[in-house]
Amino acid sequence: MTKIATNETVVSSLSKEMLQATQKVNVSLKKSISYSNSQAVTTLKSCLSDMKKATQEFQTGVDTDVKNLKKIHEAIKEADQEWGFN
């Protein structure tokens, strides 16, 4: 058998950086834009709402990626231990 190998420091650093990136992406919306009910304002509200949704989906996706990265890291460590590599 060949040792698979993984690097705890790299996994930890990458996970931290990925999660920090999600904190830098944020769209805050006001409850209403009251100065106009024009089509332009309606379109703007829709665009901002779409941006907020996309930001949330990005954050959820990164969270999932980090969890998967950690699971793969742990699986590699376990496989190496089972095969007698430390």
CSV table of C-alpha atoms in Angstrom, one decimal:
chain,number,residue,atom,x,y,z
A,1,MET,CA,0.0,0.0,0.0
A,2,THR,CA,1.0,3.6,-0.6
A,3,LYS,CA,0.6,6.3,1.9
A,4,ILE,CA,-2.1,8.7,0.8
A,5,ALA,CA,-1.1,11.7,3.0
A,6,THR,CA,-2.9,14.9,3.9
A,7,ASN,CA,-1.7,18.0,5.6
A,8,GLU,CA,-3.5,19.2,8.7
A,9,THR,CA,-2.0,22.7,8.5
A,10,VAL,CA,-3.0,23.2,4.9
A,11,VAL,CA,-6.5,21.9,5.5
A,12,SER,CA,-7.0,24.1,8.5
A,13,SER,CA,-5.6,27.2,6.8
A,14,LEU,CA,-7.6,26.7,3.7
A,15,SER,CA,-10.8,26.1,5.7
A,16,LYS,CA,-10.2,29.3,7.7
A,17,GLU,CA,-9.5,31.4,4.6
A,18,MET,CA,-12.6,30.1,2.8
A,19,LEU,CA,-14.9,30.9,5.8
A,20,GLN,CA,-13.3,34.3,6.2
A,21,ALA,CA,-14.1,35.0,2.5
A,22,THR,CA,-17.8,34.5,3.1
A,23,GLN,CA,-17.8,37.0,5.9
A,24,LYS,CA,-16.5,39.7,3.5
A,25,VAL,CA,-19.4,39.2,1.1
A,26,ASN,CA,-22.6,40.7,2.4
A,27,VAL,CA,-25.6,42.5,1.0
A,28,SER,CA,-27.7,44.4,3.5
A,29,LEU,CA,-31.1,45.6,2.4
A,30,LYS,CA,-33.4,48.3,3.8
A,31,LYS,CA,-37.0,47.2,4.4
A,32,SER,CA,-38.3,49.6,1.9
A,33,ILE,CA,-37.3,52.3,-0.6
A,34,SER,CA,-40.1,54.8,0.1
A,35,TYR,CA,-39.3,57.7,-2.2
A,36,SER,CA,-40.8,56.1,-5.3
A,37,ASN,CA,-42.9,53.3,-6.5
A,38,SER,CA,-41.5,53.5,-10.0
A,39,GLN,CA,-40.5,50.6,-12.2
A,40,ALA,CA,-36.8,51.6,-11.7
A,41,VAL,CA,-37.2,51.2,-7.9
A,42,THR,CA,-39.1,47.9,-8.3
A,43,THR,CA,-36.3,46.6,-10.5
A,44,LEU,CA,-33.6,47.8,-8.1
A,45,LYS,CA,-35.4,46.0,-5.2
A,46,SER,CA,-35.5,42.8,-7.3
A,47,CYS,CA,-31.8,43.0,-8.1
A,48,LEU,CA,-30.8,43.6,-4.5
A,49,SER,CA,-33.0,40.7,-3.4
A,50,ASP,CA,-31.3,38.5,-6.0
A,51,MET,CA,-27.9,39.6,-4.8
A,52,LYS,CA,-28.7,38.8,-1.2
A,53,LYS,CA,-30.0,35.4,-2.2
A,54,ALA,CA,-26.8,34.7,-4.3
A,55,THR,CA,-24.6,35.8,-1.4
A,56,GLN,CA,-26.5,33.4,0.9
A,57,GLU,CA,-26.1,30.6,-1.6
A,58,PHE,CA,-22.4,31.3,-1.9
A,59,GLN,CA,-22.0,31.2,1.9
A,60,THR,CA,-23.9,27.9,2.1
A,61,GLY,CA,-21.8,26.5,-0.7
A,62,VAL,CA,-18.5,27.4,1.0
A,63,ASP,CA,-19.7,26.0,4.3
A,64,THR,CA,-20.5,22.7,2.5
A,65,ASP,CA,-17.1,22.7,0.7
A,66,VAL,CA,-15.3,23.3,4.0
A,67,LYS,CA,-17.2,20.4,5.7
A,68,ASN,CA,-16.4,18.1,2.7
A,69,LEU,CA,-12.8,19.1,2.8
A,70,LYS,CA,-12.5,18.2,6.5
A,71,LYS,CA,-14.3,14.9,5.9
A,72,ILE,CA,-11.9,14.0,3.1
A,73,HIS,CA,-9.0,15.0,5.3
A,74,GLU,CA,-10.2,12.8,8.1
A,75,ALA,CA,-10.9,9.9,5.8
A,76,ILE,CA,-7.3,10.1,4.4
A,77,LYS,CA,-5.9,10.1,8.0
A,78,GLU,CA,-8.0,7.1,9.0
A,79,ALA,CA,-7.0,5.2,5.8
A,80,ASP,CA,-3.3,5.8,6.5
A,81,GLN,CA,-3.7,4.7,10.1
A,82,GLU,CA,-5.5,1.5,9.1
A,83,TRP,CA,-2.7,0.7,6.7
A,84,GLY,CA,-0.1,1.3,9.3
A,85,PHE,CA,1.1,4.7,8.2
A,86,ASN,CA,1.4,7.4,10.9
